[in-house]
CSV table of C-alpha atoms in Angstrom, one decimal:
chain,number,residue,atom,x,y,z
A,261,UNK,CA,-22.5,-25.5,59.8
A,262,UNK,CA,-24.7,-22.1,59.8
A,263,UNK,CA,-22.3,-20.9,62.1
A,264,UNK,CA,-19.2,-21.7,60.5
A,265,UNK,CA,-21.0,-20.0,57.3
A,266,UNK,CA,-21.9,-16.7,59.5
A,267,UNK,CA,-18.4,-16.8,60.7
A,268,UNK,CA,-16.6,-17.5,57.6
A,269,UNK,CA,-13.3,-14.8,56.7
A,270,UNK,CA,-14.3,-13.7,53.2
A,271,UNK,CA,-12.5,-12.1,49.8
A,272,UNK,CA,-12.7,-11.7,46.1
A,273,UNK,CA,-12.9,-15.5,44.7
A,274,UNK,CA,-12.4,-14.5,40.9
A,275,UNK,CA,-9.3,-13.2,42.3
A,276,UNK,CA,-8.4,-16.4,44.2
A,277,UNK,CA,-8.5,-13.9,47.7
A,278,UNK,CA,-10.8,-15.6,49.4
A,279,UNK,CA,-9.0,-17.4,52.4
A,280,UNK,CA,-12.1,-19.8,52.9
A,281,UNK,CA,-12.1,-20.8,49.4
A,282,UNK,CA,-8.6,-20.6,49.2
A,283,UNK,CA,-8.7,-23.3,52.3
A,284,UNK,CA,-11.1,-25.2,50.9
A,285,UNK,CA,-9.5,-26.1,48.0
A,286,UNK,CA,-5.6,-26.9,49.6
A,287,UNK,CA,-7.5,-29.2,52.0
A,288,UNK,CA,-9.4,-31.3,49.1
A,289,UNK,CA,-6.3,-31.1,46.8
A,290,UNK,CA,-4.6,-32.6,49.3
A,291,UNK,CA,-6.8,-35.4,50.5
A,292,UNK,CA,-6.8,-37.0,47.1
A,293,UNK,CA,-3.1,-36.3,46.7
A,294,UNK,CA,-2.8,-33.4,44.0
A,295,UNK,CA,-1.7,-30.2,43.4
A,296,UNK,CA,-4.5,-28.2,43.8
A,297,UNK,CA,-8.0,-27.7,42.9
A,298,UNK,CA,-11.2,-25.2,42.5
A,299,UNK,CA,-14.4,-24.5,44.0
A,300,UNK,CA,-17.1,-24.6,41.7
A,301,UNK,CA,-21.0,-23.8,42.3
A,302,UNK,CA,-22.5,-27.5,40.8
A,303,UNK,CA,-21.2,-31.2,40.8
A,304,UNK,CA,-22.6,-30.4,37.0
A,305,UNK,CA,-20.3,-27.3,36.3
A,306,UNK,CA,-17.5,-29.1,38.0
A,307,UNK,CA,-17.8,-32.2,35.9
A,308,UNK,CA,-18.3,-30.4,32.2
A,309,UNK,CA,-15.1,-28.0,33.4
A,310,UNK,CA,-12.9,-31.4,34.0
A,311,UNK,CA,-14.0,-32.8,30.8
A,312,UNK,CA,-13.1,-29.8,29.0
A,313,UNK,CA,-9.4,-30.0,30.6
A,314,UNK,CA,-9.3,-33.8,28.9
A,315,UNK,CA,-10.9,-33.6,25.5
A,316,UNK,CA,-10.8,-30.9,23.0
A,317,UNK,CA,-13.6,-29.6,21.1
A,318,UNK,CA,-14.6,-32.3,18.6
A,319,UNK,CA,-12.7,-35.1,20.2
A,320,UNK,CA,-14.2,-38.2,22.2
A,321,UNK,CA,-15.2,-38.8,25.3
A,322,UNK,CA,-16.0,-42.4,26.7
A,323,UNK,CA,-18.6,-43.6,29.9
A,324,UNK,CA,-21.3,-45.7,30.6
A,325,UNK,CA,-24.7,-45.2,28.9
A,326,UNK,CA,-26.4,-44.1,32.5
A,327,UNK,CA,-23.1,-41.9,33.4
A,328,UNK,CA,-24.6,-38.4,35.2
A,329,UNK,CA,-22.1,-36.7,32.9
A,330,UNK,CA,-24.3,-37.8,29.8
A,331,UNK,CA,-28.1,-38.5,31.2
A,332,UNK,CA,-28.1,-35.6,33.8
A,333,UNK,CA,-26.2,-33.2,32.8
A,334,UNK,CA,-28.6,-32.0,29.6
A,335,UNK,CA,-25.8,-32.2,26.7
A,336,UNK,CA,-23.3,-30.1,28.2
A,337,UNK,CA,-20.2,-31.8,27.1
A,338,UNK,CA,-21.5,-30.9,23.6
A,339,UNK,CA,-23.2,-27.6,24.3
A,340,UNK,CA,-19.8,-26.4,26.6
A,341,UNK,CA,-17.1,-28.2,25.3
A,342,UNK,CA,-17.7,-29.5,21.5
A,343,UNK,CA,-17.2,-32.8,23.0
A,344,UNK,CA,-18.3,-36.0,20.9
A,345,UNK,CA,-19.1,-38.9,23.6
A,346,UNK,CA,-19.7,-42.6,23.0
A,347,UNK,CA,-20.9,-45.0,25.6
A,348,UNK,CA,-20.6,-48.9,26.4
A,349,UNK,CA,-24.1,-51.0,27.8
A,350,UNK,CA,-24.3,-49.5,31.1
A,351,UNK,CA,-23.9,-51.9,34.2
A,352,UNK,CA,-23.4,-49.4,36.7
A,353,UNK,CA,-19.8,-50.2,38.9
A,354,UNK,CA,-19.7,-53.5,36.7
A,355,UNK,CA,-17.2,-52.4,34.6
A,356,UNK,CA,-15.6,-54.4,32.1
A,357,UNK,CA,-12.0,-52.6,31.6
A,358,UNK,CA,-11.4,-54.7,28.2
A,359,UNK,CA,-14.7,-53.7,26.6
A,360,UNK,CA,-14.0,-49.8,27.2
A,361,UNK,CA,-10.0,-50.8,25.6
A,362,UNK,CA,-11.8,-52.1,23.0
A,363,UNK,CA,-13.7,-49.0,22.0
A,364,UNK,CA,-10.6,-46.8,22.2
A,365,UNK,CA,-10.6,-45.1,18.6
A,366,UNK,CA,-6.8,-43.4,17.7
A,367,UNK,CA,-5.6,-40.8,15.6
A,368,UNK,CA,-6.1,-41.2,12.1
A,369,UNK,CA,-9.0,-42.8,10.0
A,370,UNK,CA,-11.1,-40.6,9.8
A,371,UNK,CA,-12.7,-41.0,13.1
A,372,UNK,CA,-12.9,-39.3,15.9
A,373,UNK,CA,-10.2,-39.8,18.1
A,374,UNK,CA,-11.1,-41.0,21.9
A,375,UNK,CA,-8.9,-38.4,24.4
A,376,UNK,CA,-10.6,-39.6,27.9
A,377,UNK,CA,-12.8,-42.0,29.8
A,378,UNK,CA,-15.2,-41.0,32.4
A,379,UNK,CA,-16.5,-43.2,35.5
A,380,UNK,CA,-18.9,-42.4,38.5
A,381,UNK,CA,-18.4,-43.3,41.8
A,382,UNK,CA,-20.6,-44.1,43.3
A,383,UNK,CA,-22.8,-45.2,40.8
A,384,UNK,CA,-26.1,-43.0,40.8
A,385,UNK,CA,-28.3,-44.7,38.3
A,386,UNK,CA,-26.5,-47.9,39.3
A,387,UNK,CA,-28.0,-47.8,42.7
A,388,UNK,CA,-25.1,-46.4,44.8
A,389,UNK,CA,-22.8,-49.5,43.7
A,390,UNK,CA,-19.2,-48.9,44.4
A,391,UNK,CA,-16.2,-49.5,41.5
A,392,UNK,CA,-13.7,-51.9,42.9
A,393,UNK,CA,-10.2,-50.2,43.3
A,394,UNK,CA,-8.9,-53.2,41.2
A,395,UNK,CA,-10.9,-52.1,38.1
A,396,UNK,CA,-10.4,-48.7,38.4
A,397,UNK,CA,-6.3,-49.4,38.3
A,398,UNK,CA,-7.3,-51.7,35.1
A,399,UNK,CA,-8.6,-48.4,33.6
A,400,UNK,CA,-5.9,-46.4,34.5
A,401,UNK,CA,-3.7,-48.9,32.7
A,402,UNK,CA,-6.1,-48.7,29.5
A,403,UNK,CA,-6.0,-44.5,29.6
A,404,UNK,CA,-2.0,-44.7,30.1
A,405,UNK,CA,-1.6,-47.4,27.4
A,406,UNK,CA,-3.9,-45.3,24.9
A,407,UNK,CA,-2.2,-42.2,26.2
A,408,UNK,CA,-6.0,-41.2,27.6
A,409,UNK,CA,-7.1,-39.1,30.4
A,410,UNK,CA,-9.5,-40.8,33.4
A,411,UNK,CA,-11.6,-38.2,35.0
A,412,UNK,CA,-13.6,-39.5,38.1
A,413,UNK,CA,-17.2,-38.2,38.5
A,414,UNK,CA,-17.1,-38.6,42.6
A,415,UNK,CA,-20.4,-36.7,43.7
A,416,UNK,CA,-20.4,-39.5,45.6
A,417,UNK,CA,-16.6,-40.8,46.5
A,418,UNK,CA,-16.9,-40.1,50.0
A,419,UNK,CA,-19.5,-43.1,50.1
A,420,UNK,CA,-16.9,-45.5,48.0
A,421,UNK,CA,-14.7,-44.2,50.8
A,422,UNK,CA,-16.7,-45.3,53.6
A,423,UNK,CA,-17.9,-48.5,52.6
A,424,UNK,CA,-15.0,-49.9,50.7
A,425,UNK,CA,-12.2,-48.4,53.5
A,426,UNK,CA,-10.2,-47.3,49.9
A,427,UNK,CA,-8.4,-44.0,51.2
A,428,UNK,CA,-9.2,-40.9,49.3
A,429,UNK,CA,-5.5,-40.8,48.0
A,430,UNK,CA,-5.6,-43.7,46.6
A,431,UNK,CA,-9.1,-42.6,44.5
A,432,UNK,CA,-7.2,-39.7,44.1
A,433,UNK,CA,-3.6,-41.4,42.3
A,434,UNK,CA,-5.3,-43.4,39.6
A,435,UNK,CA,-7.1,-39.8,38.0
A,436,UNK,CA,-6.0,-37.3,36.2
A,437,UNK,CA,-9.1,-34.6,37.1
A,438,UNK,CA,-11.8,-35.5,39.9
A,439,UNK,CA,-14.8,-33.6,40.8
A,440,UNK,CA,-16.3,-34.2,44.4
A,441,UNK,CA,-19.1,-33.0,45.9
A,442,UNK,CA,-19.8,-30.9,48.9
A,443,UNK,CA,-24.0,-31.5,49.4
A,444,UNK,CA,-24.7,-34.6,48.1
A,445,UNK,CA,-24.1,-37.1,51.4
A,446,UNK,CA,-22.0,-34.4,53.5
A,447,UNK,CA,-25.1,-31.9,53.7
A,448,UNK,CA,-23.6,-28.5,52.7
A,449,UNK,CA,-26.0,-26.2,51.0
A,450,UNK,CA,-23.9,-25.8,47.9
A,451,UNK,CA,-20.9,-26.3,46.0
A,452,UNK,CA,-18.5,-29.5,44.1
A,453,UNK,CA,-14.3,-29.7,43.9
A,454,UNK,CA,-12.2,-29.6,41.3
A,455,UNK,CA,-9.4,-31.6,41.5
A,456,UNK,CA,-6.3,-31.8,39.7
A,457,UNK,CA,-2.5,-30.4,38.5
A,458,UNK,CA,-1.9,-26.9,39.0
A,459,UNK,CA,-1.8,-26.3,35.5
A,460,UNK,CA,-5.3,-27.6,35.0
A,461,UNK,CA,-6.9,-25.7,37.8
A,462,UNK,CA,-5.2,-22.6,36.1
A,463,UNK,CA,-7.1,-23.4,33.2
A,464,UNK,CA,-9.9,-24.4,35.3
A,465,UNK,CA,-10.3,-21.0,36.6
A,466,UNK,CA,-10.6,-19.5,33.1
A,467,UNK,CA,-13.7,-22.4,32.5
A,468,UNK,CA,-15.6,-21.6,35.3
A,469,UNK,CA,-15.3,-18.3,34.8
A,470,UNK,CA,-17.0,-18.6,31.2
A,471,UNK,CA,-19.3,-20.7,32.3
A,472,UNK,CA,-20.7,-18.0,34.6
A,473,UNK,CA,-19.1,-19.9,37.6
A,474,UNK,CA,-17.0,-16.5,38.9
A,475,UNK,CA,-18.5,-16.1,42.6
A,476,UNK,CA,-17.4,-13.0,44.9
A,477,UNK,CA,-17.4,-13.3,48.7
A,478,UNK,CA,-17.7,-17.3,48.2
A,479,UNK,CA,-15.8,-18.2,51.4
A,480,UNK,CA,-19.3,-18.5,53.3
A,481,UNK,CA,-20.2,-21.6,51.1
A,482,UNK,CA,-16.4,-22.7,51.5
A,483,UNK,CA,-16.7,-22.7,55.0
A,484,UNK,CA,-20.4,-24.7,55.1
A,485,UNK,CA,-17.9,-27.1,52.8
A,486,UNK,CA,-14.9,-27.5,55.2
A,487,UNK,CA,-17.3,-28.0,58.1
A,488,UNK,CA,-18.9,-30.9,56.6
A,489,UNK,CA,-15.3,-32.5,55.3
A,490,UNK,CA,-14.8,-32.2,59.0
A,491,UNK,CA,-18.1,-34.0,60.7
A,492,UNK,CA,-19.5,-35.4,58.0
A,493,UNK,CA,-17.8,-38.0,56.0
A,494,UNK,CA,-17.4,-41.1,58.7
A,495,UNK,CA,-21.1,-40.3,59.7
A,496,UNK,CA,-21.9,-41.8,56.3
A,497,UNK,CA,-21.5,-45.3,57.7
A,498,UNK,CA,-24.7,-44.1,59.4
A,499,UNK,CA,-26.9,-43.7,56.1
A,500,UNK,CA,-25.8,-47.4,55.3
A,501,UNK,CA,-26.6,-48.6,57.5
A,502,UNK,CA,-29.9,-47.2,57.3
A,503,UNK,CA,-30.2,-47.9,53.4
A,504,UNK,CA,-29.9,-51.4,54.3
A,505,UNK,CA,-32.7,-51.1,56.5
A,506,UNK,CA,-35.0,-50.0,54.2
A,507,UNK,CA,-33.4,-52.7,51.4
A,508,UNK,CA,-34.5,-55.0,54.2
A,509,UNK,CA,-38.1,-54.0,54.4
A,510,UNK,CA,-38.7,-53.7,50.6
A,511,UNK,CA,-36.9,-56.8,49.8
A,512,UNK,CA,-39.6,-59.3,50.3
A,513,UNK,CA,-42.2,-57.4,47.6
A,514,UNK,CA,-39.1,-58.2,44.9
A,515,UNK,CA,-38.6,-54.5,43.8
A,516,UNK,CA,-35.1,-54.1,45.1
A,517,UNK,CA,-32.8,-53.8,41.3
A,518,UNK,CA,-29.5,-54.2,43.0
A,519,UNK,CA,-27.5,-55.2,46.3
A,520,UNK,CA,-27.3,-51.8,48.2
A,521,UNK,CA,-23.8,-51.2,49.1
A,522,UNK,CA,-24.2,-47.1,49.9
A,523,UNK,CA,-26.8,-44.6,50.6
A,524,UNK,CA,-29.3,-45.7,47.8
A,525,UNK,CA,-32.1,-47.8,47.2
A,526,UNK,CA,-33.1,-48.8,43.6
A,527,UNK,CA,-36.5,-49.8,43.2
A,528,UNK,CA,-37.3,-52.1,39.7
A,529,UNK,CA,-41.2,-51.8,39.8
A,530,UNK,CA,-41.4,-53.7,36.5
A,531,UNK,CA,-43.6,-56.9,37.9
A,532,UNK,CA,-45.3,-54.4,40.6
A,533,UNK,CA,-48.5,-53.5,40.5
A,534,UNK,CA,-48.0,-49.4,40.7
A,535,UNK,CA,-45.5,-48.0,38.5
A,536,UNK,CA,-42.7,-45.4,39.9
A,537,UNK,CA,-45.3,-42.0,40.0
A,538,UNK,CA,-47.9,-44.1,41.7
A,539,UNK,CA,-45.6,-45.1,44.7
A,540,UNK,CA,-44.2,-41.7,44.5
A,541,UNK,CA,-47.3,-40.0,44.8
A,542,UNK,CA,-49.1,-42.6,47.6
A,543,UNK,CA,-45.6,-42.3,49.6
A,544,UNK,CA,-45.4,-38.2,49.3
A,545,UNK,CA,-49.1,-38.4,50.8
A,546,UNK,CA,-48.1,-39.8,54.0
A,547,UNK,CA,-45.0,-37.8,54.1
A,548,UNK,CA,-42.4,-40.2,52.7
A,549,UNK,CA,-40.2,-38.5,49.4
A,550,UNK,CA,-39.1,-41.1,46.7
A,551,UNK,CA,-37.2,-40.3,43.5
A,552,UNK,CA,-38.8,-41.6,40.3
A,553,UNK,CA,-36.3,-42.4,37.9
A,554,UNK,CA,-38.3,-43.6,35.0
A,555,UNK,CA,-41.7,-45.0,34.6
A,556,UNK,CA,-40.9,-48.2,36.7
A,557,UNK,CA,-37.7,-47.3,38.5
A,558,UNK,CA,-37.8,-45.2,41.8
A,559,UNK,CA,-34.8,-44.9,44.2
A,560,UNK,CA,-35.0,-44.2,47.9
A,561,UNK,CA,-31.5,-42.1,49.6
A,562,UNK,CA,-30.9,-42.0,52.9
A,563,UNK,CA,-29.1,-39.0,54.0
A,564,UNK,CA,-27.5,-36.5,56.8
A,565,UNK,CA,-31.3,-35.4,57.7
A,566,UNK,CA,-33.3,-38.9,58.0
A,567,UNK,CA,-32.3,-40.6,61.5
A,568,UNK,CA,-33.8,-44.3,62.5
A,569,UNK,CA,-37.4,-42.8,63.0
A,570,UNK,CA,-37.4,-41.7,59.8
A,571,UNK,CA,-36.0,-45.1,58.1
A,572,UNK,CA,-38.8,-46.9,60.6
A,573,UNK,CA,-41.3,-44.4,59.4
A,574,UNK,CA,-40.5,-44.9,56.0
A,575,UNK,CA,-40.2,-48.8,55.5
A,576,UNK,CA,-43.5,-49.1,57.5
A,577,UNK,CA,-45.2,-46.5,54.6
A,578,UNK,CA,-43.1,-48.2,51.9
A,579,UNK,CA,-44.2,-52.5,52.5
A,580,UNK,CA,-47.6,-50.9,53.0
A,581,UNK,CA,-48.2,-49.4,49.5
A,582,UNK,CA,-46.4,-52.1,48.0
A,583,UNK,CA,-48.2,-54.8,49.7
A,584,UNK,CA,-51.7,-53.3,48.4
């Protein structure tokens, strides 16, 4: 990947002349079956730009209550984009497509009018859990019948793609604006996808560009992003693999929250006996790195640099703390 970075033919980006952006982008917008798409420096910046292309300033947008675009993303659909959200009970990938027609709100009435519904897959806080195609195609019924737009938060879609054998073009046919990531499971350094009509990306270029998104000679990060689409994305069957592994190990201590399905590991350390820092901090000191999510939730990701020592390593550490 360094090398294809080192080697990488370079231009202007805010001009759209950089050949490895430009690249970049016509191979994405073309695995998920659209017109084109942008290069953008954050999963973060390319989310907030999507939602922007939906919903108008001091219009609705709908998600889950533990969506990334609302808990991670520090207020930016309101800060950026005057955007007004409202969320149903989160369940992670459990989606129930009649509760979110339900909370719909038209024109009119003095309310605020709903313009588009988000959904993340995979799930982050919902452990890496994966949204059936067949309730995705229920929302897209409930944004056509309400005239909405569906933007996918896919930071993680080349998982859903991997485990569930759903091809990206069909992920990519039921939304109107995607963003995927480059560095969250394929391993480049930087950088999340845009995807959508041309006439959004037009106006997707203006965003990012207000945003302080504009980048020069960006081809080298392009071309640390087109090496990874290229080795990277079957290899995730690899980190499953693993995941389940370490799901294995912990299962028996009754922390695991949810059936892994992906790359990730929640941890529920409500009836433990050390909360989420403790763990944290006993794992870090021999060497082993666990998220803490919350005060008694911790998730464990298995990824492009951990091979089956590592996992081994790591579930030994792991049943050791947690058996006391």
């Amino acid at each position: 990947m360094r090398a294809a970075m080192a080697d990488a033919e370079v231009g202007d980006d805010v001009y759209a002349e950089d050949p490895s952006v430009n690249a970049l982008e016509a191979e994405v917008a073309a695995l998920f079956g659209h017109e084109a798409a942008l290069f953008a420096p954050t999963g973060s910046m390319a989310n907030q730009i999507a939602l922007q292309l939906l919903v108008p300033p001091g219009e609705e947008l709908l998600c889950d209550a533990d969506a990334h675009v609302v808990t991670y993303e520090i207020g930016a659909a309101a800060a950026y984009g005057g955007i007004s959200s409202r969320t149903w009970t989160s369940v992670g990938a459990d989606i129930d497509p009649e509760v979110v027609a339900g909370m719909v709100r038209p024109d009119g009435y003095h309310a605020v009018p709903t313009r588009a519904i988000a959904v993340e897959q995979t799930h982050n806080r919902g452990g890496g859990g994966v949204i059936p195609l067949g309730t995705l195609r229920d929302l897209r019924r409930v944004a056509d019948d309400a005239g909405l737009g569906l933007h996918c938060d896919g930071a993680r879609i080349w998982h859903a793609h991997v485990a569930d054998g759903v091809p990206l073009i069909e992920y990519g046919r039921l939304f109107d604006t995607l963003s995927v990531c480059l560095s969250k499971g394929l391993g480049a350094p930087v950088g999340s996808v845009i995807v959508g009509s041309a006439e959004k990306m037009t106006r997707a270029r203006l965003l990012r560009k207000r945003m302080g998104g504009g980048m020069r000679q960006a081809g080298v990060l392009a071309a640390a992003g087109r090496y990874a689409l290229a080795h990277h994305v079957e290899r995730l069957a690899e980190d499953h693999a693993r995941a389940a592994r370490l799901a294995e190990a912990v299962a028996p201590f009754g922390v695991l929250a949810a059936p892994v399905r992906t790359n990730l590991v929640p941890l529920d350390l409500g009836k433990a006996a050390l909360d989420a820092p403790a763990l944290a901090a006993a794992a870090r000191a021999e060497g082993v790195l666990v998220s803490v999510l919350g005060p008694r939730i911790a998730r464990l990701v298995t990824h492009l640099d951990l091979d089956d020592a590592g996992v081994d390593r790591a579930a030994d550490v792991l049943t050791r703390i947690l058996r006391g």
